[in-house]
Coordinates of C-alpha atoms in Angstrom, one line a residue:
X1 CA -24.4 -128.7 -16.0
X2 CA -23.8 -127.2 -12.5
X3 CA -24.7 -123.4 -13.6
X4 CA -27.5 -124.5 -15.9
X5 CA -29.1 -126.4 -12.3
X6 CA -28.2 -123.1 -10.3
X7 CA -29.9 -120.6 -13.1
X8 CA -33.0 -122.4 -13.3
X9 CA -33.0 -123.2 -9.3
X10 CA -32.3 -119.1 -9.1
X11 CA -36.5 -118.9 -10.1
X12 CA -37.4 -120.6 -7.0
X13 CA -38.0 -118.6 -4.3
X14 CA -38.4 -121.7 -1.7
X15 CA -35.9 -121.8 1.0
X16 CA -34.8 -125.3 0.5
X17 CA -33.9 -124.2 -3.6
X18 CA -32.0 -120.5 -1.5
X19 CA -29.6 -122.9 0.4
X20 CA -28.8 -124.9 -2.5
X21 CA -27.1 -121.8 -4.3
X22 CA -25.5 -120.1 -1.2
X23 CA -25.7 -122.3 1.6
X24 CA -26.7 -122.8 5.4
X25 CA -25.6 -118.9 6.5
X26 CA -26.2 -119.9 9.6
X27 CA -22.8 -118.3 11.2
X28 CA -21.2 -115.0 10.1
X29 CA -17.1 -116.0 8.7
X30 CA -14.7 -115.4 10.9
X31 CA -12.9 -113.1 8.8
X32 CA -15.9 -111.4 8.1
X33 CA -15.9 -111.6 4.4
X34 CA -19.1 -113.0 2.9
X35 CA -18.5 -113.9 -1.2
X36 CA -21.8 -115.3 -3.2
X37 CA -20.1 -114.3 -6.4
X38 CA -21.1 -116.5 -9.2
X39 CA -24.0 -118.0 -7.8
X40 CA -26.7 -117.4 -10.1
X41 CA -28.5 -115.2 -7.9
X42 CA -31.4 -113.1 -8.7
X43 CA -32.3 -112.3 -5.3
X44 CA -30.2 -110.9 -2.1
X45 CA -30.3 -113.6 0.6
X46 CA -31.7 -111.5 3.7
X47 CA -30.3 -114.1 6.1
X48 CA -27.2 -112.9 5.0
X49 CA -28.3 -109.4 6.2
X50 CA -28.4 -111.0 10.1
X51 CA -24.4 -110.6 10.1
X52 CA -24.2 -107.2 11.1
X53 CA -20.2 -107.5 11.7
X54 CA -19.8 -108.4 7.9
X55 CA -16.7 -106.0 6.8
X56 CA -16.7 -107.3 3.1
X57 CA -19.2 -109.0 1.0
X58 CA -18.8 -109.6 -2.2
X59 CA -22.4 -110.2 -4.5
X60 CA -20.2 -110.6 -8.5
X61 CA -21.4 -112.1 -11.4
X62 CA -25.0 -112.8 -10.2
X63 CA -28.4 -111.6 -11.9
X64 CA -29.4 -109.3 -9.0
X65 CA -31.3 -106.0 -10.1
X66 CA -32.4 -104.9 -6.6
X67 CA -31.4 -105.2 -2.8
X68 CA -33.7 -105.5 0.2
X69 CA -33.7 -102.5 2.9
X70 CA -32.5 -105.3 5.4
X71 CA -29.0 -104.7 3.9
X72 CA -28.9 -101.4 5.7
X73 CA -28.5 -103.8 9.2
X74 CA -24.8 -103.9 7.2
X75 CA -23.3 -101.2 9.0
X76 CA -19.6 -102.4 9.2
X77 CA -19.6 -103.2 5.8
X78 CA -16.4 -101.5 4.1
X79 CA -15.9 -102.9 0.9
X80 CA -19.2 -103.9 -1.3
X81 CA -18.4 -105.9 -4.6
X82 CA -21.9 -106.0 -6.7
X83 CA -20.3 -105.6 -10.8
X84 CA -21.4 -108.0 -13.3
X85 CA -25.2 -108.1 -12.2
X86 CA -28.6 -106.3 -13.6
X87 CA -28.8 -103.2 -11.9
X88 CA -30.5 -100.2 -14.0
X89 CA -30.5 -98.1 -11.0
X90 CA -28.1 -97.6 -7.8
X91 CA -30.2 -99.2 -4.9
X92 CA -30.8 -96.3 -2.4
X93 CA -30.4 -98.8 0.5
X94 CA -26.3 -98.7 -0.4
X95 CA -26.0 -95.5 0.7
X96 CA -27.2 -95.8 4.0
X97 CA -24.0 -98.1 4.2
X98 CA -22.1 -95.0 5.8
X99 CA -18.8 -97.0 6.8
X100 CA -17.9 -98.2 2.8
X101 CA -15.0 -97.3 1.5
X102 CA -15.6 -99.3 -1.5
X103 CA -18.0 -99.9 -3.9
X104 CA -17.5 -101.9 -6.9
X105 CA -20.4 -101.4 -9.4
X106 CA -19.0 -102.1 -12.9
X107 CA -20.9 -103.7 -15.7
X108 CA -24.4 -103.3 -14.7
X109 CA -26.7 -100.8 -16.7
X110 CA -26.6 -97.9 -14.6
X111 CA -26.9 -94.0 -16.5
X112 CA -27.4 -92.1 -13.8
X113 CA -26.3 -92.2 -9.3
X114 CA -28.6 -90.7 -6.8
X115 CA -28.1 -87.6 -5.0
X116 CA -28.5 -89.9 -1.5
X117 CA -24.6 -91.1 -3.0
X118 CA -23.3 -88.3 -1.1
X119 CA -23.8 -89.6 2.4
X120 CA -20.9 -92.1 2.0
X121 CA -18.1 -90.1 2.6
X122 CA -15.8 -92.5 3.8
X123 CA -15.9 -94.0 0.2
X124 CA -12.3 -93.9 -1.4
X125 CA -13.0 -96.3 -4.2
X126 CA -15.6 -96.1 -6.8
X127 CA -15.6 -98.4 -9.7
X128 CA -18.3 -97.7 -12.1
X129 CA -16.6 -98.7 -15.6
X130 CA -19.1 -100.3 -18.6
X131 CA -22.3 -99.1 -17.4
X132 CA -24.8 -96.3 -19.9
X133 CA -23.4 -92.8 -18.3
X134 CA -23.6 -90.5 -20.9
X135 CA -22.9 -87.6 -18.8
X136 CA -20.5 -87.4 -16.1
X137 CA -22.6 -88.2 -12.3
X138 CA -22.5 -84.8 -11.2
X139 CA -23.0 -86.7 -7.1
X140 CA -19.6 -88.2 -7.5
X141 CA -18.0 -84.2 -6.9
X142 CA -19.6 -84.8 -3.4
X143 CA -17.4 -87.5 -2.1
X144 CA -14.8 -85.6 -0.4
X145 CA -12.5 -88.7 0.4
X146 CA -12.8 -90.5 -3.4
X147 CA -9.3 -91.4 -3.7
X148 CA -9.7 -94.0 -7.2
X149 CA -12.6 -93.7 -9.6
X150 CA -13.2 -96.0 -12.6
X151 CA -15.7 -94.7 -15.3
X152 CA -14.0 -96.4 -18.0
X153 CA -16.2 -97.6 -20.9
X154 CA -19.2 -95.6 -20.3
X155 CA -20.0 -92.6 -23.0
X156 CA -18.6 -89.6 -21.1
X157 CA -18.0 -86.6 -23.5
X158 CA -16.4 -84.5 -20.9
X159 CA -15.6 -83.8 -17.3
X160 CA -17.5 -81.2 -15.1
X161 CA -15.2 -78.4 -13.2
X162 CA -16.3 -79.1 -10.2
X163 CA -14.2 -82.7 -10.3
X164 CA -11.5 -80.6 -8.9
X165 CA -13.2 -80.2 -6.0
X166 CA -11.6 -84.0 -5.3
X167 CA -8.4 -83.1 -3.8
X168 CA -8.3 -87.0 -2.3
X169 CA -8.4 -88.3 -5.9
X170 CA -5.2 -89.8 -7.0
X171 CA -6.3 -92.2 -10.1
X172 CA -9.2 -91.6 -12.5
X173 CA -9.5 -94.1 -15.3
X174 CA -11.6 -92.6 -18.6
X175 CA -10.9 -95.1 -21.1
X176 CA -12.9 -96.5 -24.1
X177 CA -15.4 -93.2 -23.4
X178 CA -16.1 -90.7 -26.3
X179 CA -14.0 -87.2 -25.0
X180 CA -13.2 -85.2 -28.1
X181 CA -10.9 -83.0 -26.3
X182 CA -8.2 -83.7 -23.2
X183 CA -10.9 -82.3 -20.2
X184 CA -9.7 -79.1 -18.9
X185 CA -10.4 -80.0 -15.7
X186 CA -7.5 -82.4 -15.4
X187 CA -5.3 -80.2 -15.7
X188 CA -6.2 -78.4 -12.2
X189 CA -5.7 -81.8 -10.7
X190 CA -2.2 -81.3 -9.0
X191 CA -2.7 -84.3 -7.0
X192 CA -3.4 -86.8 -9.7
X193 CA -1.1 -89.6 -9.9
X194 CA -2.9 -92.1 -12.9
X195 CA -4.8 -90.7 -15.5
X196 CA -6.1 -93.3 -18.1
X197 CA -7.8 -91.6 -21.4
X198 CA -7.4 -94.3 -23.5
X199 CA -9.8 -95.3 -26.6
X200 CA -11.2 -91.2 -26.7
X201 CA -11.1 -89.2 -29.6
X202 CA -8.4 -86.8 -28.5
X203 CA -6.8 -85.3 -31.5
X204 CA -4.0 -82.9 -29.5
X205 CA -2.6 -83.2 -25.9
X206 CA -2.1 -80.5 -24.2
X207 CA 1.3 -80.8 -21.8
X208 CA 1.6 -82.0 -18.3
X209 CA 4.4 -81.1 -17.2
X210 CA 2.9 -78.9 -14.2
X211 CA 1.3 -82.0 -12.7
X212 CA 4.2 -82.9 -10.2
X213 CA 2.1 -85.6 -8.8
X214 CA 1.8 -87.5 -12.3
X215 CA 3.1 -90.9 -12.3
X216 CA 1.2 -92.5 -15.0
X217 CA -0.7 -91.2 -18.2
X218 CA -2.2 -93.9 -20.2
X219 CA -2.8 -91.8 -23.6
X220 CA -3.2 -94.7 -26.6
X221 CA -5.3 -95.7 -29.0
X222 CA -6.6 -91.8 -29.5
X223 CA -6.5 -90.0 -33.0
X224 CA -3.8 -87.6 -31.6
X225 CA -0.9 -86.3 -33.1
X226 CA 1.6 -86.0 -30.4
X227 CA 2.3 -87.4 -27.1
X228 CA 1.5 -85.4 -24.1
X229 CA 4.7 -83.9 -22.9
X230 CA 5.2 -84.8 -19.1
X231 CA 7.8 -84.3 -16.1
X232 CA 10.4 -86.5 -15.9
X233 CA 10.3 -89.3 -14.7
X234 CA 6.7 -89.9 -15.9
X235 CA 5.0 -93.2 -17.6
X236 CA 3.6 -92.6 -20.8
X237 CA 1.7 -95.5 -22.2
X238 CA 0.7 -94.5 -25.9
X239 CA 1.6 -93.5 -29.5
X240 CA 5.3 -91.6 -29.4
X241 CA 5.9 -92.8 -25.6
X242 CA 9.9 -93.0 -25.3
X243 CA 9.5 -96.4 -24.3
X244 CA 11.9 -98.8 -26.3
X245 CA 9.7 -102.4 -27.0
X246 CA 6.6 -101.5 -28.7
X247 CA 5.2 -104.8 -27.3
X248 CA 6.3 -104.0 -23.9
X249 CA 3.9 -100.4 -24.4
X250 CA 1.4 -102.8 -25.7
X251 CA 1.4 -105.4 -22.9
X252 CA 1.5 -102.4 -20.3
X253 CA -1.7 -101.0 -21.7
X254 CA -3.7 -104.2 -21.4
X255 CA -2.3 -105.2 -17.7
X256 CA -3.1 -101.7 -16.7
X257 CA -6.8 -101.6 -15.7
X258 CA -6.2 -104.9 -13.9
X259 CA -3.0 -103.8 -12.1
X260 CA -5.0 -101.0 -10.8
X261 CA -7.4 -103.2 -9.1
X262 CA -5.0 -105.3 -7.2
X263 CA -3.4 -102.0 -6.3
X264 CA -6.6 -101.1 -5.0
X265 CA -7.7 -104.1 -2.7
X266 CA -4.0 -104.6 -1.4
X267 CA -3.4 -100.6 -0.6
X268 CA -7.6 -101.1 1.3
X269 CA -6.7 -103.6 3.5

């Protein structure tokens, strides 16, 4: 009964109906984290915007589809949490957020970033998995500093060169998209340590031994008929992988995505 009150509240704009779903905000946290996740919110609340030593604010699993330019007043905000929400387009207010260094923007309906994306160099963590890319955000080659990128679950057919212009990236994950063939680019990518292609259409690996940075490949679930052949010591999570408990592969493949993400916010703080 609680979220049905808060979802219909959510369509009154009064301020007394505002405080019932986030609250007073009459005093920035002390640990300057602000979370209205799962709140049932369909609009920012610009009192929020007042706390203009917020490092972290976290706006999850709400029904928000745009932000107010008040936000910009935001600008110690470092980590920016707005996935599960309504967003068809990337509000152009974020990226006057110059001090981010992460953005989590998964499962909204997003098919396209704007060229203004590129002023947030500091950004070293872009999540942007189960949005409507068809083609690969050619801004993203801008962010000189992108050390983890998520585009998992979008409907990517392949990978620009100019991707290996990211000598800061480290992890991308690529799974559940529609790539035919293993992306040339990739293989440039010394410096990669994760790559995750599973649920493509890749029908032959190439090998990867040369990539001396590789830690992890995450390969299954393709229509290929071999394994990519790696260094030693590397993980291979997929059809063939010398790995001795099939359900051990299995379990390893599912944990994967999430692992990442703890990875990400304990290795950020």
């Amino acid at each position: 009964m609680g979220n049905v009150v808060r979802g219909a509240i959510a369509f009154v704009p009064s301020e007394r109906c505002q405080r019932f779903l986030v609250g007073d905000l009459k005093e920035m946290p002390l640990d300057r984290t602000l979370d209205l996740s799962s709140r049932q919110l369909r609009r920012f609340p610009v009192r929020a915007s007042a706390f203009d030593e917020l490092v972290k604010l976290y706006l999850s699993d709400n029904h928000l589809s745009n932000l107010p330019l008040e936000l910009r007043n935001l600008q110690k905000l470092q980590l920016l949490a707005l996935d599960f929400n309504c967003f068809e387009e990337l509000p152009l207010v974020i990226c006057s957020l110059v001090q981010l260094n992460i953005l989590y923007f998964g499962n909204n309906r997003l098919y396209s970033l704007p060229k203004e994306l590129q002023q947030l160099t500091e950004l070293k963590t872009l999540w942007l998995e189960t949005n409507c890319f068809t083609s690969f955000p050619q801004v993203i080659c801008e962010l000189p500093n992108i050390k983890t990128l998520h585009l998992g679950y979008n409907q990517l057919r392949s990978l620009p060169a100019e991707l290996g212009r990211l000598e800061e990236l480290r992890s991308i994950w690529l799974a559940g998209n529609l790539l035919n063939d293993f992306p040339p680019v990739l293989l440039e990518m010394h410096y990669l340590e994760v790559m995750d292609v599973d649920r493509n259409r890749i029908c032959q690996f190439p090998s990867l031994t040369h990539l001396r940075g590789l830690k992890l490949v995450i390969y299954d679930h393709n229509p290929c008929i071999n394994a990519p052949v790696v260094a030693e010591g590397v993980r291979r999570v997929g059809r063939w992988a010398d790995c001795s408990d099939d359900e051990e592969e299995e379990g390893d493949g599912k944990v994967a995505n999430a692992s990442a993400k703890a990875a990400v916010n304990t290795g950020s703080e």
